[in-house]
Amino acid sequence: MGGGEKVKIRNIHEYIQKLPQTTQDRLYTHPATCLALFRSLSETAQQYVMRLLFLNQPFALDSLTSWVVNVRDKANLDATKQLKSVRLWSVVKLDNGNDGVTLHPNFRKGLTTAMCGGGMSWYGNHQLEPDKKPKTVEFLDTYAKERWECLLQYMVQGNTESDKVSPDIANLLLQSGMINRSGNEHAITSTGFQFLLLDTPSQIWYFMLKYLDKCDTIGLNLTTCLAFIFQLSFSTLGKAYPIGSHGTFVQHLRQIGLVYQRKHTSPWFYPTRHAIDFLSAGSNKSAERKEGFVVVEANFRIYAYTSNELDIALVALFAETLHRFESFVVGHITRESVQMALQNGISAKQILDFLESHAHPQMLKNKPVIPPTVTDQLFLWEMERSRLSTEEGVLYSQFLSDADFKVVHEYAQNIGCVQWSNVQKRLLVVNKKGHGDVKKYWKAYKKEHGE
């Protein structure tokens, strides 16, 4: 049984690359977007941008190649590919007929404004009284962690009737394939379990990408929302900002802990550390590893040294809970508990990845970290569900003679598309990939022989 669709974290550059050109053009009018995109580029690509930024006319391509030692160097080729893929530069004809390069005009203006200043305030010119009850950084960190863990706990708990997660957020989890719903109950999927294995910045970025894919359906503008997210990444932790025209979007960000707003009518909001840091996801920067809490023994006993409700719920997805103490849980990995996890789309490899990534420091001293008996048995239990496999095929029958059947059967065998055949009953099943070729051959054969 496979692990389901693999969760892939796209960085800012990869996401913008997939957007329509008209959307890219509008995005590049926002200085925060231009600065965030610039920071996501490779060092070589950033050097090209900075050298072209203050040129008001195209630069000769022949002269540009003199900036690098080897134009065929991988770093240089990757940089030029990167810049072209998001249309940050384009090749144009100079007056002398030679090729030249120029930056996207909107991007040049936006990045110049972001780096040199000028233009309107990113949050508008709102004249509001200072917040009378400012929040500390410690408060915001606690708030952000609690709100995000509420969402994760909702995913692993089976009851959908929860006032901690709004219907909009719950529906987004459902539409994104991270949970499945049946009546008033829901279960985490393979994609959802992979999502839980990510570090927090990657989780938030992946969730926000799914949100942005759906924002048009809830009456929000993709360009405005994306530009606002980039603005948040450059905000100051502990500082209050005016909400302006972003009321609905701020309410959604509030629900998952990216911003704090004392009440929905308050004109101020505070970006949290989650909003400022999550854009680093997918940038190949190694995330700080959370200290593990799980110990697994060769007798399939599992010990979780934690009092965190989310961690306990995660272990309960594939193990039976035997005893629970104040900061310590004892469980047992059984065939039934693993089969239940497999039924929900969680693969054996994902369970092992979870155990290894959350292994207690004492466990990390073992080589291998997970006892081989546990590893082998998990895969054996998974194989029990994979004894039968299905594949679509097309049945050929009602052949008028053995000769006709033999001709078609031999042709199908030659191209390797026979799934099953019965010579006595003149029955032949071919796979869908080869069906088109077999059908054409059979028609041509009948036409040639006047049938």
CSV table of C-alpha atoms in Angstrom, one decimal:
chain,number,residue,atom,x,y,z
A,1,MET,CA,0.0,0.0,0.0
A,2,GLY,CA,1.4,3.4,-1.0
A,3,GLY,CA,1.8,6.4,1.2
A,4,GLY,CA,-0.7,8.5,-0.8
A,5,GLU,CA,0.0,11.7,-2.6
A,6,LYS,CA,3.4,13.0,-1.4
A,7,VAL,CA,3.3,16.4,0.2
A,8,LYS,CA,5.6,18.7,-1.7
A,9,ILE,CA,6.5,22.1,-0.2
A,10,ARG,CA,6.9,24.7,-2.9
A,11,ASN,CA,8.9,27.8,-2.1
A,12,ILE,CA,7.8,31.3,-3.1
A,13,HIS,CA,9.6,31.2,-6.4
A,14,GLU,CA,8.1,27.9,-7.4
A,15,TYR,CA,4.6,29.1,-6.4
A,16,ILE,CA,4.7,32.4,-8.3
A,17,GLN,CA,6.1,30.5,-11.3
A,18,LYS,CA,2.8,28.6,-11.7
A,19,LEU,CA,0.6,31.7,-11.5
A,20,PRO,CA,-0.9,33.3,-14.7
A,21,GLN,CA,1.1,36.1,-16.2
A,22,THR,CA,-1.6,38.7,-15.5
A,23,THR,CA,-1.5,37.7,-11.8
A,24,GLN,CA,2.3,37.9,-11.8
A,25,ASP,CA,2.1,41.4,-13.3
A,26,ARG,CA,-0.3,42.6,-10.5
A,27,LEU,CA,1.8,41.0,-7.8
A,28,TYR,CA,4.9,42.8,-9.0
A,29,THR,CA,3.3,46.1,-8.3
A,30,HIS,CA,3.6,45.3,-4.5
A,31,PRO,CA,7.0,46.2,-3.1
A,32,ALA,CA,6.7,43.5,-0.3
A,33,THR,CA,6.1,40.8,-3.0
A,34,CYS,CA,9.1,41.9,-5.0
A,35,LEU,CA,11.4,41.9,-1.9
A,36,ALA,CA,10.1,38.4,-0.8
A,37,LEU,CA,10.7,37.0,-4.3
A,38,PHE,CA,14.1,38.6,-4.5
A,39,ARG,CA,15.1,36.9,-1.3
A,40,SER,CA,14.0,33.5,-2.6
A,41,LEU,CA,16.3,33.7,-5.6
A,42,SER,CA,19.8,32.1,-5.7
A,43,GLU,CA,22.8,34.3,-4.9
A,44,THR,CA,23.8,34.4,-8.6
A,45,ALA,CA,20.3,35.4,-9.7
A,46,GLN,CA,20.3,38.1,-7.0
A,47,GLN,CA,23.6,39.5,-8.4
A,48,TYR,CA,22.1,39.8,-11.8
A,49,VAL,CA,19.0,41.6,-10.5
A,50,MET,CA,21.0,44.1,-8.5
A,51,ARG,CA,23.3,44.9,-11.4
A,52,LEU,CA,20.3,45.5,-13.7
A,53,LEU,CA,18.0,47.2,-11.1
A,54,PHE,CA,19.0,50.8,-11.7
A,55,LEU,CA,19.5,50.6,-15.5
A,56,ASN,CA,16.7,52.4,-17.4
A,57,GLN,CA,17.4,50.7,-20.7
A,58,PRO,CA,18.2,47.1,-21.8
A,59,PHE,CA,21.7,45.8,-21.2
A,60,ALA,CA,23.6,44.0,-24.0
A,61,LEU,CA,23.5,40.2,-23.5
A,62,ASP,CA,27.1,39.9,-24.7
A,63,SER,CA,28.3,42.3,-22.0
A,64,LEU,CA,26.3,40.5,-19.4
A,65,THR,CA,28.1,37.2,-20.0
A,66,SER,CA,31.4,38.9,-18.9
A,67,TRP,CA,30.0,39.1,-15.4
A,68,VAL,CA,30.6,35.4,-14.9
A,69,VAL,CA,33.7,33.2,-15.3
A,70,ASN,CA,31.8,30.4,-17.1
A,71,VAL,CA,28.4,31.0,-18.7
A,72,ARG,CA,27.8,27.3,-18.7
A,73,ASP,CA,28.4,26.9,-15.0
A,74,LYS,CA,25.5,25.2,-13.3
A,75,ALA,CA,24.9,28.1,-10.9
A,76,ASN,CA,24.7,30.6,-13.8
A,77,LEU,CA,22.4,28.4,-15.8
A,78,ASP,CA,20.1,27.8,-12.8
A,79,ALA,CA,20.1,31.6,-12.1
A,80,THR,CA,19.1,32.5,-15.7
A,81,LYS,CA,16.4,29.8,-15.7
A,82,GLN,CA,15.1,31.0,-12.4
A,83,LEU,CA,14.8,34.6,-13.6
A,84,LYS,CA,13.1,33.6,-16.9
A,85,SER,CA,10.6,31.3,-15.2
A,86,VAL,CA,9.0,34.0,-13.2
A,87,ARG,CA,9.5,36.6,-16.0
A,88,LEU,CA,11.8,38.8,-13.9
A,89,TRP,CA,13.9,39.4,-17.0
A,90,SER,CA,13.3,39.1,-20.7
A,91,VAL,CA,15.4,39.2,-23.8
A,92,VAL,CA,14.7,42.1,-26.2
A,93,LYS,CA,16.3,43.5,-29.4
A,94,LEU,CA,18.6,46.5,-29.1
A,95,ASP,CA,18.8,49.2,-31.7
A,96,ASN,CA,21.9,47.6,-33.2
A,97,GLY,CA,20.1,44.3,-33.7
A,98,ASN,CA,21.9,42.5,-30.9
A,99,ASP,CA,20.1,40.8,-28.0
A,100,GLY,CA,19.7,42.6,-24.6
A,101,VAL,CA,18.1,41.9,-21.3
A,102,THR,CA,15.8,44.0,-19.2
A,103,LEU,CA,14.0,43.5,-15.8
A,104,HIS,CA,10.2,43.3,-15.6
A,105,PRO,CA,9.2,47.0,-15.3
A,106,ASN,CA,6.7,46.4,-12.4
A,107,PHE,CA,9.3,44.3,-10.5
A,108,ARG,CA,12.1,46.9,-11.0
A,109,LYS,CA,9.8,49.7,-9.6
A,110,GLY,CA,8.5,47.5,-6.7
A,111,LEU,CA,12.0,46.3,-5.7
A,112,THR,CA,13.5,49.8,-5.9
A,113,THR,CA,10.7,51.1,-3.7
A,114,ALA,CA,11.2,48.3,-1.2
A,115,MET,CA,15.0,48.8,-1.0
A,116,CYS,CA,15.3,52.6,-1.3
A,117,GLY,CA,12.0,53.7,0.3
A,118,GLY,CA,9.3,55.9,-1.0
A,119,GLY,CA,5.8,55.2,-2.0
A,120,MET,CA,2.8,54.7,0.2
A,121,SER,CA,2.9,52.8,3.5
A,122,TRP,CA,2.4,49.1,3.0
A,123,TYR,CA,-0.5,49.2,5.6
A,124,GLY,CA,-2.0,52.4,4.2
A,125,ASN,CA,-2.1,55.9,5.8
A,126,HIS,CA,-4.5,55.1,8.7
A,127,GLN,CA,-4.5,57.6,11.5
A,128,LEU,CA,-5.6,55.5,14.5
A,129,GLU,CA,-5.0,55.9,18.2
A,130,PRO,CA,-2.2,53.7,19.6
A,131,ASP,CA,-3.4,50.4,21.0
A,132,LYS,CA,-4.2,50.9,24.7
A,133,LYS,CA,-3.5,47.3,25.6
A,134,PRO,CA,-0.4,46.3,23.7
A,135,LYS,CA,0.6,42.6,23.7
A,136,THR,CA,4.0,41.3,24.6
A,137,VAL,CA,6.1,38.9,22.4
A,138,GLU,CA,5.7,36.2,25.0
A,139,PHE,CA,1.9,36.4,24.8
A,140,LEU,CA,1.9,36.4,21.0
A,141,ASP,CA,4.2,33.3,20.9
A,142,THR,CA,1.9,31.4,23.3
A,143,TYR,CA,-1.2,32.5,21.5
A,144,ALA,CA,0.2,31.4,18.1
A,145,LYS,CA,1.3,28.0,19.4
A,146,GLU,CA,-2.1,27.3,21.0
A,147,ARG,CA,-4.1,28.3,17.9
A,148,TRP,CA,-2.0,26.2,15.5
A,149,GLU,CA,-2.1,23.2,17.8
A,150,CYS,CA,-5.9,23.5,17.9
A,151,LEU,CA,-6.0,23.0,14.2
A,152,LEU,CA,-3.6,20.0,14.4
A,153,GLN,CA,-5.6,18.4,17.2
A,154,TYR,CA,-8.8,18.8,15.2
A,155,MET,CA,-7.2,16.8,12.4
A,156,VAL,CA,-6.3,13.8,14.6
A,157,GLN,CA,-9.4,13.8,16.6
A,158,GLY,CA,-12.5,12.2,15.2
A,159,ASN,CA,-15.3,14.6,16.3
A,160,THR,CA,-16.1,17.3,13.8
A,161,GLU,CA,-18.3,19.2,16.2
A,162,SER,CA,-15.7,21.5,17.6
A,163,ASP,CA,-15.9,25.2,18.3
A,164,LYS,CA,-12.1,25.6,18.3
A,165,VAL,CA,-11.9,25.3,14.5
A,166,SER,CA,-14.2,27.4,12.3
A,167,PRO,CA,-16.3,25.7,9.5
A,168,ASP,CA,-14.2,27.6,6.9
A,169,ILE,CA,-11.0,26.1,8.2
A,170,ALA,CA,-12.5,22.6,8.6
A,171,ASN,CA,-13.8,22.7,5.0
A,172,LEU,CA,-10.4,23.7,3.7
A,173,LEU,CA,-8.8,20.7,5.5
A,174,LEU,CA,-11.5,18.5,3.9
A,175,GLN,CA,-11.1,20.0,0.4
A,176,SER,CA,-7.3,19.7,0.6
A,177,GLY,CA,-7.5,16.0,1.2
A,178,MET,CA,-5.9,16.2,4.7
A,179,ILE,CA,-9.0,14.7,6.4
A,180,ASN,CA,-11.9,12.5,5.3
A,181,ARG,CA,-15.4,13.0,6.6
A,182,SER,CA,-18.2,10.5,7.3
A,183,GLY,CA,-21.3,12.0,9.0
A,184,ASN,CA,-20.2,13.8,12.2
A,185,GLU,CA,-16.9,11.9,12.3
A,186,HIS,CA,-13.7,12.5,10.4
A,187,ALA,CA,-10.3,10.8,10.1
A,188,ILE,CA,-6.9,12.0,9.1
A,189,THR,CA,-5.7,10.9,5.6
A,190,SER,CA,-2.2,9.8,4.4
A,191,THR,CA,-1.7,13.4,3.1
A,192,GLY,CA,-2.7,14.8,6.5
A,193,PHE,CA,-0.3,12.5,8.4
A,194,GLN,CA,2.6,13.6,6.1
A,195,PHE,CA,1.5,17.1,6.8
A,196,LEU,CA,1.9,16.5,10.6
A,197,LEU,CA,5.4,15.2,10.1
A,198,LEU,CA,6.5,18.6,8.7
A,199,ASP,CA,8.1,21.3,10.8
A,200,THR,CA,5.7,24.2,11.8
A,201,PRO,CA,6.8,26.8,9.2
A,202,SER,CA,6.4,24.2,6.4
A,203,GLN,CA,3.0,23.2,7.8
A,204,ILE,CA,1.8,26.8,7.8
A,205,TRP,CA,3.1,27.5,4.3
A,206,TYR,CA,1.6,24.3,2.9
A,207,PHE,CA,-1.8,25.2,4.5
A,208,MET,CA,-1.6,28.8,3.2
A,209,LEU,CA,-0.9,27.5,-0.3
A,210,LYS,CA,-4.1,25.4,-0.1
A,211,TYR,CA,-5.9,28.5,1.3
A,212,LEU,CA,-4.7,30.7,-1.6
A,213,ASP,CA,-5.9,28.1,-4.1
A,214,LYS,CA,-9.4,28.4,-2.7
A,215,CYS,CA,-9.5,32.2,-1.8
A,216,ASP,CA,-11.3,33.1,-5.0
A,217,THR,CA,-14.2,30.8,-4.1
A,218,ILE,CA,-14.8,32.7,-0.8
A,219,GLY,CA,-14.7,36.2,-2.4
A,220,LEU,CA,-11.1,37.1,-1.7
A,221,ASN,CA,-8.6,38.4,-4.2
A,222,LEU,CA,-5.5,36.1,-4.7
A,223,THR,CA,-3.1,39.0,-5.4
A,224,THR,CA,-4.3,41.1,-2.4
A,225,CYS,CA,-4.0,38.1,-0.1
A,226,LEU,CA,-0.6,37.0,-1.3
A,227,ALA,CA,0.8,40.5,-1.1
A,228,PHE,CA,-0.6,40.9,2.4
A,229,ILE,CA,1.2,37.6,3.5
A,230,PHE,CA,4.5,39.0,2.1
A,231,GLN,CA,3.9,42.2,4.1
A,232,LEU,CA,3.5,40.2,7.3
A,233,SER,CA,6.8,38.5,6.8
A,234,PHE,CA,8.6,41.9,7.0
A,235,SER,CA,6.6,43.1,10.0
A,236,THR,CA,7.9,43.6,13.5
A,237,LEU,CA,7.0,41.1,16.2
A,238,GLY,CA,5.1,42.8,19.0
A,239,LYS,CA,4.1,45.8,17.0
A,240,ALA,CA,0.4,46.6,16.2
A,241,TYR,CA,-0.7,47.4,12.6
A,242,PRO,CA,-4.0,48.7,11.3
A,243,ILE,CA,-6.3,46.2,9.6
A,244,GLY,CA,-7.5,48.5,6.9
A,245,SER,CA,-9.4,46.7,4.1
A,246,HIS,CA,-8.1,43.2,5.0
A,247,GLY,CA,-10.8,42.4,7.6
A,248,THR,CA,-12.0,39.1,6.3
A,249,PHE,CA,-8.6,37.8,5.5
A,250,VAL,CA,-7.3,38.9,9.0
A,251,GLN,CA,-10.2,36.9,10.6
A,252,HIS,CA,-9.0,33.7,8.8
A,253,LEU,CA,-5.4,34.3,9.8
A,254,ARG,CA,-6.5,35.0,13.3
A,255,GLN,CA,-8.2,31.5,13.5
A,256,ILE,CA,-4.9,29.7,12.8
A,257,GLY,CA,-2.7,32.0,15.0
A,258,LEU,CA,-0.8,34.0,12.3
A,259,VAL,CA,-2.2,37.2,13.7
A,260,TYR,CA,-3.7,38.3,17.0
A,261,GLN,CA,-6.8,40.6,17.2
A,262,ARG,CA,-8.3,41.2,20.6
A,263,LYS,CA,-11.9,41.1,19.2
A,264,HIS,CA,-13.2,41.1,15.6
A,265,THR,CA,-14.1,44.8,15.8
A,266,SER,CA,-10.7,45.9,16.9
A,267,PRO,CA,-8.9,48.1,14.3
A,268,TRP,CA,-5.5,46.7,15.2
A,269,PHE,CA,-3.8,43.4,14.8
A,270,TYR,CA,-0.5,41.9,15.8
A,271,PRO,CA,1.5,39.6,13.5
A,272,THR,CA,2.8,36.5,15.4
A,273,ARG,CA,6.1,34.8,14.9
A,274,HIS,CA,4.4,32.2,12.8
A,275,ALA,CA,3.4,34.8,10.2
A,276,ILE,CA,6.9,36.3,10.1
A,277,ASP,CA,8.8,33.0,9.9
A,278,PHE,CA,6.8,30.6,7.8
A,279,LEU,CA,8.0,31.9,4.4
A,280,SER,CA,11.3,30.2,5.1
A,281,ALA,CA,9.6,26.9,4.4
A,282,GLY,CA,11.0,25.1,1.3
A,283,SER,CA,14.1,27.2,1.3
A,284,ASN,CA,16.4,24.2,2.1
A,285,LYS,CA,17.2,25.7,5.5
A,286,SER,CA,17.3,23.0,8.1
A,287,ALA,CA,14.5,23.4,10.6
A,288,GLU,CA,15.3,23.2,14.3
A,289,ARG,CA,14.6,19.6,15.5
A,290,LYS,CA,12.1,19.2,18.3
A,291,GLU,CA,13.4,16.9,21.0
A,292,GLY,CA,11.8,13.5,20.6
A,293,PHE,CA,9.6,11.9,23.2
A,294,VAL,CA,8.9,8.3,21.8
A,295,VAL,CA,10.6,5.1,22.9
A,296,VAL,CA,9.7,1.9,21.0
A,297,GLU,CA,10.7,-1.6,22.3
A,298,ALA,CA,11.1,-4.8,20.3
A,299,ASN,CA,8.0,-6.2,22.1
A,300,PHE,CA,5.9,-3.5,20.4
A,301,ARG,CA,5.5,-1.5,23.6
A,302,ILE,CA,5.6,2.3,23.0
A,303,TYR,CA,6.3,4.9,25.6
A,304,ALA,CA,5.5,8.6,25.0
A,305,TYR,CA,7.2,10.9,27.5
A,306,THR,CA,4.9,13.9,27.0
A,307,SER,CA,1.8,15.6,28.3
A,308,ASN,CA,1.0,17.3,25.1
A,309,GLU,CA,-2.5,16.4,23.9
A,310,LEU,CA,-1.5,16.6,20.2
A,311,ASP,CA,1.5,14.3,20.6
A,312,ILE,CA,-0.6,11.8,22.5
A,313,ALA,CA,-3.4,11.9,19.9
A,314,LEU,CA,-0.8,11.3,17.1
A,315,VAL,CA,0.6,8.1,18.8
A,316,ALA,CA,-3.0,6.9,19.3
A,317,LEU,CA,-3.5,6.9,15.5
A,318,PHE,CA,-1.5,3.7,15.3
A,319,ALA,CA,-1.1,2.3,18.8
A,320,GLU,CA,-3.5,1.3,21.6
A,321,THR,CA,-3.2,3.3,24.8
A,322,LEU,CA,-2.7,1.1,27.8
A,323,HIS,CA,-1.9,3.5,30.6
A,324,ARG,CA,-1.8,7.3,30.9
A,325,PHE,CA,-0.1,9.3,33.6
A,326,GLU,CA,0.5,13.0,34.1
A,327,SER,CA,3.5,13.2,31.6
A,328,PHE,CA,3.8,9.7,30.5
A,329,VAL,CA,1.8,7.4,28.2
A,330,VAL,CA,2.2,3.6,27.6
A,331,GLY,CA,0.8,2.1,24.5
A,332,HIS,CA,1.0,-1.1,22.4
A,333,ILE,CA,1.4,-1.4,18.6
A,334,THR,CA,-1.0,-4.2,17.6
A,335,ARG,CA,-2.1,-5.6,14.3
A,336,GLU,CA,-5.6,-4.1,14.9
A,337,SER,CA,-4.3,-0.6,15.7
A,338,VAL,CA,-2.0,-0.6,12.6
A,339,GLN,CA,-4.7,-2.0,10.3
A,340,MET,CA,-6.9,0.9,11.5
A,341,ALA,CA,-4.2,3.4,10.6
A,342,LEU,CA,-3.7,1.7,7.2
A,343,GLN,CA,-7.4,1.9,6.6
A,344,ASN,CA,-7.3,5.6,7.1
A,345,GLY,CA,-4.5,5.9,4.4
A,346,ILE,CA,-1.5,6.1,6.7
A,347,SER,CA,1.3,3.8,5.4
A,348,ALA,CA,3.8,1.7,7.4
A,349,LYS,CA,6.6,3.9,6.1
A,350,GLN,CA,4.9,7.0,7.5
A,351,ILE,CA,4.4,5.4,10.9
A,352,LEU,CA,8.1,4.5,10.9
A,353,ASP,CA,9.1,8.0,9.8
A,354,PHE,CA,7.0,9.5,12.7
A,355,LEU,CA,8.6,7.1,15.2
A,356,GLU,CA,12.1,8.0,14.0
A,357,SER,CA,11.6,11.7,13.7
A,358,HIS,CA,10.1,11.8,17.3
A,359,ALA,CA,12.5,9.3,18.8
A,360,HIS,CA,13.6,10.0,22.4
A,361,PRO,CA,17.4,11.0,22.6
A,362,GLN,CA,18.1,7.6,24.2
A,363,MET,CA,16.5,5.9,21.2
A,364,LEU,CA,18.7,7.8,18.8
A,365,LYS,CA,21.8,6.0,20.2
A,366,ASN,CA,20.5,2.8,18.8
A,367,LYS,CA,21.5,1.6,15.3
A,368,PRO,CA,19.0,1.3,13.7
A,369,VAL,CA,16.8,3.6,15.8
A,370,ILE,CA,13.6,1.5,15.4
A,371,PRO,CA,13.9,-2.2,16.4
A,372,PRO,CA,14.1,-4.3,13.2
A,373,THR,CA,11.3,-6.6,14.5
A,374,VAL,CA,8.9,-3.6,14.7
A,375,THR,CA,9.9,-2.4,11.2
A,376,ASP,CA,9.5,-5.7,9.5
A,377,GLN,CA,6.2,-6.5,11.2
A,378,LEU,CA,4.7,-3.1,10.2
A,379,PHE,CA,5.5,-3.8,6.6
A,380,LEU,CA,4.1,-7.4,6.9
A,381,TRP,CA,0.8,-6.0,8.3
A,382,GLU,CA,0.7,-3.6,5.4
A,383,MET,CA,1.3,-6.4,2.9
A,384,GLU,CA,-1.7,-8.2,4.2
A,385,ARG,CA,-3.9,-5.4,2.7
A,386,SER,CA,-2.0,-5.6,-0.6
A,387,ARG,CA,-2.5,-9.3,-1.5
A,388,LEU,CA,-4.9,-8.4,-4.3
A,389,SER,CA,-4.4,-5.6,-6.8
A,390,THR,CA,-6.8,-4.3,-9.4
A,391,GLU,CA,-6.1,-3.0,-12.9
A,392,GLU,CA,-8.5,-1.8,-15.5
A,393,GLY,CA,-8.7,-3.9,-18.7
A,394,VAL,CA,-10.8,-4.4,-21.8
A,395,LEU,CA,-12.4,-7.8,-22.7
A,396,TYR,CA,-12.3,-9.1,-26.3
A,397,SER,CA,-14.8,-11.9,-27.0
A,398,GLN,CA,-17.1,-13.3,-29.7
A,399,PHE,CA,-14.3,-14.2,-32.1
A,400,LEU,CA,-15.8,-16.1,-35.1
A,401,SER,CA,-12.9,-18.6,-35.4
A,402,ASP,CA,-9.9,-19.9,-33.6
A,403,ALA,CA,-7.7,-18.3,-36.3
A,404,ASP,CA,-9.1,-14.8,-35.5
A,405,PHE,CA,-8.5,-15.3,-31.8
A,406,LYS,CA,-5.0,-16.5,-32.4
A,407,VAL,CA,-4.1,-13.6,-34.6
A,408,VAL,CA,-5.3,-11.0,-32.0
A,409,HIS,CA,-3.9,-12.9,-29.1
A,410,GLU,CA,-0.4,-13.1,-30.6
A,411,TYR,CA,-0.4,-9.4,-31.5
A,412,ALA,CA,-1.4,-8.5,-27.9
A,413,GLN,CA,1.3,-10.7,-26.5
A,414,ASN,CA,3.9,-9.1,-28.8
A,415,ILE,CA,3.2,-5.6,-27.5
A,416,GLY,CA,2.9,-6.9,-23.9
A,417,CYS,CA,-0.6,-5.9,-23.0
A,418,VAL,CA,-2.2,-9.2,-22.3
A,419,GLN,CA,-3.7,-9.4,-18.8
A,420,TRP,CA,-5.6,-12.7,-19.1
A,421,SER,CA,-6.7,-15.1,-21.8
A,422,ASN,CA,-8.7,-18.3,-22.2
A,423,VAL,CA,-7.9,-20.1,-25.5
A,424,GLN,CA,-10.8,-22.6,-25.2
A,425,LYS,CA,-13.4,-20.0,-24.7
A,426,ARG,CA,-11.7,-17.4,-27.0
A,427,LEU,CA,-11.6,-14.7,-24.3
A,428,LEU,CA,-8.9,-12.1,-24.1
A,429,VAL,CA,-8.3,-9.2,-21.7
A,430,VAL,CA,-5.8,-6.5,-22.5
A,431,ASN,CA,-4.8,-3.5,-20.4
A,432,LYS,CA,-6.2,0.0,-21.2
A,433,LYS,CA,-2.8,1.2,-22.4
A,434,GLY,CA,-2.7,-1.4,-25.2
A,435,HIS,CA,-6.4,-1.4,-26.0
A,436,GLY,CA,-6.1,1.3,-28.6
A,437,ASP,CA,-3.4,-0.5,-30.6
A,438,VAL,CA,-5.2,-3.9,-30.4
A,439,LYS,CA,-8.4,-2.3,-31.5
A,440,LYS,CA,-6.8,-0.7,-34.6
A,441,TYR,CA,-5.0,-3.9,-35.5
A,442,TRP,CA,-8.2,-6.0,-35.2
A,443,LYS,CA,-10.1,-3.5,-37.4
A,444,ALA,CA,-7.4,-3.5,-40.0
A,445,TYR,CA,-7.2,-7.3,-40.0
A,446,LYS,CA,-10.9,-7.7,-40.5
A,447,LYS,CA,-10.9,-5.1,-43.3
A,448,GLU,CA,-8.0,-6.8,-45.0
A,449,HIS,CA,-9.7,-10.2,-44.9
A,450,GLY,CA,-13.1,-8.9,-45.9
A,451,GLU,CA,-14.8,-9.7,-42.6
